[in-house]
PDB file of C-alpha atoms and ligand atoms in Angstrom:
ATOM      1  CA  UNK A   1      30.866  99.803   8.097  1.00  0.00           C
ATOM      2  CA  UNK A   2      30.662  95.995   7.712  1.00  0.00           C
ATOM      3  CA  UNK A   3      33.094  93.664   7.129  1.00  0.00           C
ATOM      4  CA  UNK A   4      32.080  91.244   4.096  1.00  0.00           C
ATOM      5  CA  UNK A   5      33.348  88.068   3.399  1.00  0.00           C
ATOM      6  CA  UNK A   6      32.908  86.899  -0.247  1.00  0.00           C
ATOM      7  CA  UNK A   7      33.875  83.511  -1.103  1.00  0.00           C
ATOM      8  CA  UNK A   8      33.831  81.849  -4.574  1.00  0.00           C
ATOM      9  CA  UNK A   9      34.122  78.972  -6.387  1.00  0.00           C
ATOM     10  CA  UNK A  10      35.075  78.958 -10.270  1.00  0.00           C
ATOM     11  CA  UNK A  11      36.644  77.232 -12.562  1.00  0.00           C
ATOM     12  CA  UNK A  12      37.093  79.163 -15.727  1.00  0.00           C
ATOM     13  CA  UNK A  13      36.932  82.177 -13.698  1.00  0.00           C
ATOM     14  CA  UNK A  14      33.740  84.361 -14.473  1.00  0.00           C
ATOM     15  CA  UNK A  15      32.546  84.050 -10.969  1.00  0.00           C
ATOM     16  CA  UNK A  16      35.619  85.556  -9.409  1.00  0.00           C
ATOM     17  CA  UNK A  17      35.082  88.297 -11.742  1.00  0.00           C
ATOM     18  CA  UNK A  18      31.905  88.884 -10.288  1.00  0.00           C
ATOM     19  CA  UNK A  19      32.695  88.369  -6.790  1.00  0.00           C
ATOM     20  CA  UNK A  20      35.388  91.130  -7.463  1.00  0.00           C
ATOM     21  CA  UNK A  21      32.787  93.611  -8.561  1.00  0.00           C
ATOM     22  CA  UNK A  22      30.357  93.059  -5.614  1.00  0.00           C
ATOM     23  CA  UNK A  23      33.134  93.554  -3.463  1.00  0.00           C
ATOM     24  CA  UNK A  24      33.902  96.903  -5.789  1.00  0.00           C
ATOM     25  CA  UNK A  25      30.755  98.410  -5.072  1.00  0.00           C
ATOM     26  CA  UNK A  26      30.748  97.423  -1.239  1.00  0.00           C
ATOM     27  CA  UNK A  27      33.767  99.353  -0.640  1.00  0.00           C
ATOM     28  CA  UNK A  28      32.410 102.095  -2.709  1.00  0.00           C
ATOM     29  CA  UNK A  29      29.843 102.371   0.268  1.00  0.00           C
ATOM     30  CA  UNK A  30      32.779 102.587   2.880  1.00  0.00           C
ATOM     31  CA  UNK A  31      32.204  98.346   3.606  1.00  0.00           C
ATOM     32  CA  UNK A  32      35.030  96.094   4.195  1.00  0.00           C
ATOM     33  CA  UNK A  33      34.715  93.457   1.751  1.00  0.00           C
ATOM     34  CA  UNK A  34      37.160  90.977   0.869  1.00  0.00           C
ATOM     35  CA  UNK A  35      36.625  88.726  -2.058  1.00  0.00           C
ATOM     36  CA  UNK A  36      38.658  84.957  -1.828  1.00  0.00           C
ATOM     37  CA  UNK A  37      38.831  82.090  -4.324  1.00  0.00           C
ATOM     38  CA  UNK A  38      37.525  79.199  -1.591  1.00  0.00           C
ATOM     39  CA  UNK A  39      40.461  76.732  -2.698  1.00  0.00           C
ATOM     40  CA  UNK A  40      42.766  79.169  -0.869  1.00  0.00           C
ATOM     41  CA  UNK A  41      40.214  80.121   1.736  1.00  0.00           C
ATOM     42  CA  UNK A  42      40.221  76.642   3.285  1.00  0.00           C
ATOM     43  CA  UNK A  43      37.030  75.026   4.752  1.00  0.00           C
ATOM     44  CA  UNK A  44      36.446  77.446   7.759  1.00  0.00           C
ATOM     45  CA  UNK A  45      34.990  80.592   7.725  1.00  0.00           C
ATOM     46  CA  UNK A  46      37.051  82.996   9.639  1.00  0.00           C
ATOM     47  CA  UNK A  47      35.838  85.141  12.497  1.00  0.00           C
ATOM     48  CA  UNK A  48      34.836  89.020  12.302  1.00  0.00           C
ATOM     49  CA  UNK A  49      32.588  88.877   9.223  1.00  0.00           C
ATOM     50  CA  UNK A  50      29.270  90.717   9.691  1.00  0.00           C
ATOM     51  CA  UNK A  51      27.706  89.122   6.596  1.00  0.00           C
ATOM     52  CA  UNK A  52      28.777  86.498   3.755  1.00  0.00           C
ATOM     53  CA  UNK A  53      28.040  86.033  -0.002  1.00  0.00           C
ATOM     54  CA  UNK A  54      29.119  83.283  -1.303  1.00  0.00           C
ATOM     55  CA  UNK A  55      29.058  82.698  -5.433  1.00  0.00           C
ATOM     56  CA  UNK A  56      29.482  79.485  -7.367  1.00  0.00           C
ATOM     57  CA  UNK A  57      29.220  78.820 -10.919  1.00  0.00           C
ATOM     58  CA  UNK A  58      27.538  75.470 -12.738  1.00  0.00           C
ATOM     59  CA  UNK A  59      29.564  72.821 -14.706  1.00  0.00           C
ATOM     60  CA  UNK A  60      27.579  69.440 -15.866  1.00  0.00           C
ATOM     61  CA  UNK A  61      24.162  70.786 -13.864  1.00  0.00           C
ATOM     62  CA  UNK A  62      26.269  71.144 -10.595  1.00  0.00           C
ATOM     63  CA  UNK A  63      27.181  74.079  -8.480  1.00  0.00           C
ATOM     64  CA  UNK A  64      31.067  73.495  -7.629  1.00  0.00           C
ATOM     65  CA  UNK A  65      31.561  71.147  -4.986  1.00  0.00           C
ATOM     66  CA  UNK A  66      33.842  73.436  -3.018  1.00  0.00           C
ATOM     67  CA  UNK A  67      31.069  75.404  -2.297  1.00  0.00           C
ATOM     68  CA  UNK A  68      28.676  72.907  -1.388  1.00  0.00           C
ATOM     69  CA  UNK A  69      31.477  71.571   0.991  1.00  0.00           C
ATOM     70  CA  UNK A  70      32.194  74.985   2.504  1.00  0.00           C
ATOM     71  CA  UNK A  71      28.370  75.836   3.060  1.00  0.00           C
ATOM     72  CA  UNK A  72      27.596  72.817   4.587  1.00  0.00           C
ATOM     73  CA  UNK A  73      30.908  72.950   6.836  1.00  0.00           C
ATOM     74  CA  UNK A  74      29.701  76.795   8.183  1.00  0.00           C
ATOM     75  CA  UNK A  75      25.998  76.184   8.135  1.00  0.00           C
ATOM     76  CA  UNK A  76      25.929  77.402  11.772  1.00  0.00           C
ATOM     77  CA  UNK A  77      27.862  80.610  11.130  1.00  0.00           C
ATOM     78  CA  UNK A  78      26.008  81.186   7.960  1.00  0.00           C
ATOM     79  CA  UNK A  79      22.438  81.131   9.380  1.00  0.00           C
ATOM     80  CA  UNK A  80      23.330  83.649  11.704  1.00  0.00           C
ATOM     81  CA  UNK A  81      24.719  86.179   9.540  1.00  0.00           C
ATOM     82  CA  UNK A  82      23.004  88.162   6.614  1.00  0.00           C
ATOM     83  CA  UNK A  83      23.830  85.944   3.886  1.00  0.00           C
ATOM     84  CA  UNK A  84      23.576  85.567  -0.102  1.00  0.00           C
ATOM     85  CA  UNK A  85      24.143  83.462  -2.727  1.00  0.00           C
ATOM     86  CA  UNK A  86      24.843  84.168  -6.522  1.00  0.00           C
ATOM     87  CA  UNK A  87      24.822  81.312  -9.049  1.00  0.00           C
ATOM     88  CA  UNK A  88      26.467  81.614 -12.330  1.00  0.00           C
ATOM     89  CA  UNK A  89      25.731  79.732 -15.172  1.00  0.00           C
ATOM     90  CA  UNK A  90      24.536  79.676 -19.303  1.00  0.00           C
ATOM     91  CA  UNK A  91      21.020  78.821 -17.896  1.00  0.00           C
ATOM     92  CA  UNK A  92      20.597  82.121 -16.196  1.00  0.00           C
ATOM     93  CA  UNK A  93      21.115  83.697 -19.342  1.00  0.00           C
ATOM     94  CA  UNK A  94      18.476  81.450 -21.381  1.00  0.00           C
ATOM     95  CA  UNK A  95      16.653  79.126 -19.072  1.00  0.00           C
ATOM     96  CA  UNK A  96      15.663  80.817 -15.790  1.00  0.00           C
ATOM     97  CA  UNK A  97      13.527  78.027 -14.897  1.00  0.00           C
ATOM     98  CA  UNK A  98      16.996  75.227 -14.983  1.00  0.00           C
ATOM     99  CA  UNK A  99      18.908  78.478 -13.075  1.00  0.00           C
ATOM    100  CA  UNK A 100      16.617  78.341 -10.247  1.00  0.00           C
ATOM    101  CA  UNK A 101      16.448  74.372 -10.543  1.00  0.00           C
ATOM    102  CA  UNK A 102      20.233  74.237  -9.632  1.00  0.00           C
ATOM    103  CA  UNK A 103      19.848  77.060  -6.880  1.00  0.00           C
ATOM    104  CA  UNK A 104      16.720  74.660  -5.483  1.00  0.00           C
ATOM    105  CA  UNK A 105      19.504  72.052  -5.543  1.00  0.00           C
ATOM    106  CA  UNK A 106      22.491  73.609  -3.993  1.00  0.00           C
ATOM    107  CA  UNK A 107      19.633  74.557  -0.893  1.00  0.00           C
ATOM    108  CA  UNK A 108      18.691  71.169  -1.022  1.00  0.00           C
ATOM    109  CA  UNK A 109      21.706  69.626  -0.381  1.00  0.00           C
ATOM    110  CA  UNK A 110      23.598  71.955   1.542  1.00  0.00           C
ATOM    111  CA  UNK A 111      20.418  72.910   3.868  1.00  0.00           C
ATOM    112  CA  UNK A 112      21.307  76.657   3.751  1.00  0.00           C
ATOM    113  CA  UNK A 113      18.582  79.345   3.119  1.00  0.00           C
ATOM    114  CA  UNK A 114      20.310  82.428   1.927  1.00  0.00           C
ATOM    115  CA  UNK A 115      18.849  85.723   2.753  1.00  0.00           C
ATOM    116  CA  UNK A 116      19.035  86.843  -0.938  1.00  0.00           C
ATOM    117  CA  UNK A 117      19.950  84.948  -4.131  1.00  0.00           C
ATOM    118  CA  UNK A 118      21.207  86.055  -7.641  1.00  0.00           C
ATOM    119  CA  UNK A 119      21.483  84.232 -10.783  1.00  0.00           C
ATOM    120  CA  UNK A 120      24.018  85.616 -13.419  1.00  0.00           C
ATOM    121  CA  UNK A 121      24.763  84.615 -17.026  1.00  0.00           C
ATOM    122  CA  UNK A 122      28.232  83.240 -17.280  1.00  0.00           C
ATOM    123  CA  UNK A 123      30.890  82.890 -20.305  1.00  0.00           C
ATOM    124  CA  UNK A 124      31.394  80.623 -23.088  1.00  0.00           C
ATOM    125  CA  UNK A 125      34.855  81.299 -23.420  1.00  0.00           C
ATOM    126  CA  UNK A 126      35.921  79.402 -26.511  1.00  0.00           C
ATOM    127  CA  UNK A 127      39.580  80.833 -27.111  1.00  0.00           C
ATOM    128  CA  UNK A 128      40.490  79.838 -23.690  1.00  0.00           C
ATOM    129  CA  UNK A 129      39.005  76.432 -23.742  1.00  0.00           C
ATOM    130  CA  UNK A 130      41.061  73.315 -24.940  1.00  0.00           C
ATOM    131  CA  UNK A 131      40.050  71.744 -28.181  1.00  0.00           C
ATOM    132  CA  UNK A 132      37.781  68.788 -26.619  1.00  0.00           C
ATOM    133  CA  UNK A 133      36.049  71.408 -24.306  1.00  0.00           C
ATOM    134  CA  UNK A 134      35.648  73.843 -27.413  1.00  0.00           C
ATOM    135  CA  UNK A 135      33.618  71.632 -29.252  1.00  0.00           C
ATOM    136  CA  UNK A 136      31.564  69.797 -26.289  1.00  0.00           C
ATOM    137  CA  UNK A 137      30.411  73.752 -25.325  1.00  0.00           C
ATOM    138  CA  UNK A 138      29.486  74.359 -28.731  1.00  0.00           C
ATOM    139  CA  UNK A 139      27.299  71.506 -29.124  1.00  0.00           C
ATOM    140  CA  UNK A 140      26.044  72.508 -25.499  1.00  0.00           C
ATOM    141  CA  UNK A 141      25.286  75.699 -26.524  1.00  0.00           C
ATOM    142  CA  UNK A 142      23.366  75.152 -29.841  1.00  0.00           C
ATOM    143  CA  UNK A 143      20.896  72.505 -27.769  1.00  0.00           C
ATOM    144  CA  UNK A 144      20.251  75.438 -25.567  1.00  0.00           C
ATOM    145  CA  UNK A 145      17.647  78.166 -25.411  1.00  0.00           C
ATOM    146  CA  UNK A 146      18.985  81.829 -25.205  1.00  0.00           C
ATOM    147  CA  UNK A 147      20.690  82.008 -28.688  1.00  0.00           C
ATOM    148  CA  UNK A 148      23.913  81.243 -27.293  1.00  0.00           C
ATOM    149  CA  UNK A 149      26.939  81.967 -29.375  1.00  0.00           C
ATOM    150  CA  UNK A 150      28.806  79.445 -31.731  1.00  0.00           C
ATOM    151  CA  UNK A 151      31.459  81.484 -33.267  1.00  0.00           C
ATOM    152  CA  UNK A 152      34.371  79.268 -31.721  1.00  0.00           C
ATOM    153  CA  UNK A 153      36.888  82.110 -32.727  1.00  0.00           C
ATOM    154  CA  UNK A 154      35.657  84.464 -30.107  1.00  0.00           C
ATOM    155  CA  UNK A 155      34.233  84.733 -26.228  1.00  0.00           C
ATOM    156  CA  UNK A 156      30.820  85.543 -25.355  1.00  0.00           C
ATOM    157  CA  UNK A 157      29.785  87.291 -21.983  1.00  0.00           C
ATOM    158  CA  UNK A 158      26.379  86.692 -20.573  1.00  0.00           C
ATOM    159  CA  UNK A 159      27.056  88.510 -17.423  1.00  0.00           C
ATOM    160  CA  UNK A 160      24.762  91.434 -16.678  1.00  0.00           C
ATOM    161  CA  UNK A 161      26.991  93.871 -15.105  1.00  0.00           C
ATOM    162  CA  UNK A 162      24.215  96.330 -14.263  1.00  0.00           C
ATOM    163  CA  UNK A 163      22.422  93.806 -12.531  1.00  0.00           C
ATOM    164  CA  UNK A 164      25.623  92.676 -10.244  1.00  0.00           C
ATOM    165  CA  UNK A 165      25.999  95.759  -9.516  1.00  0.00           C
ATOM    166  CA  UNK A 166      22.450  96.539  -8.127  1.00  0.00           C
ATOM    167  CA  UNK A 167      22.385  93.159  -6.185  1.00  0.00           C
ATOM    168  CA  UNK A 168      25.436  94.371  -4.420  1.00  0.00           C
ATOM    169  CA  UNK A 169      24.168  97.773  -3.878  1.00  0.00           C
ATOM    170  CA  UNK A 170      20.905  96.068  -2.342  1.00  0.00           C
ATOM    171  CA  UNK A 171      22.860  93.822  -0.484  1.00  0.00           C
ATOM    172  CA  UNK A 172      24.514  96.883   0.836  1.00  0.00           C
ATOM    173  CA  UNK A 173      21.479  98.658   1.595  1.00  0.00           C
ATOM    174  CA  UNK A 174      20.037  96.320   4.058  1.00  0.00           C
ATOM    175  CA  UNK A 175      22.993  95.633   5.616  1.00  0.00           C
ATOM    176  CA  UNK A 176      22.937  99.548   6.164  1.00  0.00           C
ATOM    177  CA  UNK A 177      19.550  99.495   7.650  1.00  0.00           C
ATOM    178  CA  UNK A 178      19.250  96.439   9.352  1.00  0.00           C
ATOM    179  CA  UNK A 179      20.279  97.301  13.041  1.00  0.00           C
ATOM    180  CA  UNK A 180      23.543  95.030  14.119  1.00  0.00           C
TER     181      UNK A 180
HETATM  182  C1  LIG B   1      32.497  71.966 -19.338  1.00  0.00           C
HETATM  183  C2  LIG B   1      31.406  72.987 -18.944  1.00  0.00           C
HETATM  184  C3  LIG B   1      30.320  72.978 -18.651  1.00  0.00           C
HETATM  185  C4  LIG B   1      28.886  73.386 -18.645  1.00  0.00           C
HETATM  186  N1  LIG B   1      27.666  73.219 -17.838  1.00  0.00           N
HETATM  187  C5  LIG B   1      26.928  73.628 -17.434  1.00  0.00           C
HETATM  188  C6  LIG B   1      25.603  73.497 -17.493  1.00  0.00           C
HETATM  189  O1  LIG B   1      25.533  72.495 -17.162  1.00  0.00           O
HETATM  190  N2  LIG B   1      24.508  74.158 -17.243  1.00  0.00           N
HETATM  191  C7  LIG B   1      24.977  75.590 -17.379  1.00  0.00           C
HETATM  192  O2  LIG B   1      24.150  76.851 -17.386  1.00  0.00           O
HETATM  193  N3  LIG B   1      25.881  76.111 -17.716  1.00  0.00           N
HETATM  194  C8  LIG B   1      27.094  75.552 -17.733  1.00  0.00           C
HETATM  195  N4  LIG B   1      28.689  75.894 -18.293  1.00  0.00           N
HETATM  196  C9  LIG B   1      28.576  77.357 -18.237  1.00  0.00           C
HETATM  197  C10 LIG B   1      28.967  78.024 -17.140  1.00  0.00           C
HETATM  198  O3  LIG B   1      28.299  77.846 -16.168  1.00  0.00           O
HETATM  199  C11 LIG B   1      29.735  79.256 -17.516  1.00  0.00           C
HETATM  200  O4  LIG B   1      30.799  79.317 -18.484  1.00  0.00           O
HETATM  201  C12 LIG B   1      30.076  80.071 -16.472  1.00  0.00           C
HETATM  202  O5  LIG B   1      30.551  81.436 -16.830  1.00  0.00           O
HETATM  203  C13 LIG B   1      31.694  79.286 -15.409  1.00  0.00           C
HETATM  204  O6  LIG B   1      31.677  80.070 -14.530  1.00  0.00           O
HETATM  205  P1  LIG B   1      33.426  80.188 -14.103  1.00  0.00           P
HETATM  206  O7  LIG B   1      34.208  80.520 -14.943  1.00  0.00           O
HETATM  207  O8  LIG B   1      33.138  80.703 -12.752  1.00  0.00           O
HETATM  208  O9  LIG B   1      33.533  78.866 -13.599  1.00  0.00           O
HETATM  209  C14 LIG B   1      29.215  75.046 -18.361  1.00  0.00           C
HETATM  210  C15 LIG B   1      30.387  75.521 -18.376  1.00  0.00           C
HETATM  211  C16 LIG B   1      31.573  74.331 -18.951  1.00  0.00           C
HETATM  212  C17 LIG B   1      33.091  74.572 -19.394  1.00  0.00           C
END
């Protein structure tokens, strides 16, 4: 049994939901998994974890700054542990090259090369955004590839939950087969 920390940085909550699903898969496999919002965790990676999966969403072409700061601060620990990073964006749904570019930039800025990387589609939560954000997001969605939804009276979730579960299963398998 391994203890896995899943710190995530979210603005509208989609990355939190993904972190929760990953934690659920790891627990089903008998591991101890804690998913924690980075704004609550603080800037130091707590002792006692055997592996770390960090998640962050994209806004205006950048990963959440809390994730970047956390990785920079804890780089020495992260390079010693089995690790993974998942990036949540609309680009991951319609424009994989752009989504990969975001991760390349994150790796460059943080100096971290996680063992495993995943790109997950995010959500367009029109009904939860304020007026300005709703209309701005509709314009962005109309200009982006991926046939993104434009109906402001509903939300669109592009996260492929099966892919999230497979990512978590695969990470767990590697933990289970790698000698401590
Ligand atoms: C104001 C705003 C800006 C965004 N900018 C981008 C962007 O530049 N590229 C992209 O692929 N997705 C962008 N997104 C989509 C988010 O990555 C997506 O909504 C994701 O689900 C947010 O995750 P979170 O709820 O965990 O913060 C943006 C979303 C919002 C609301």
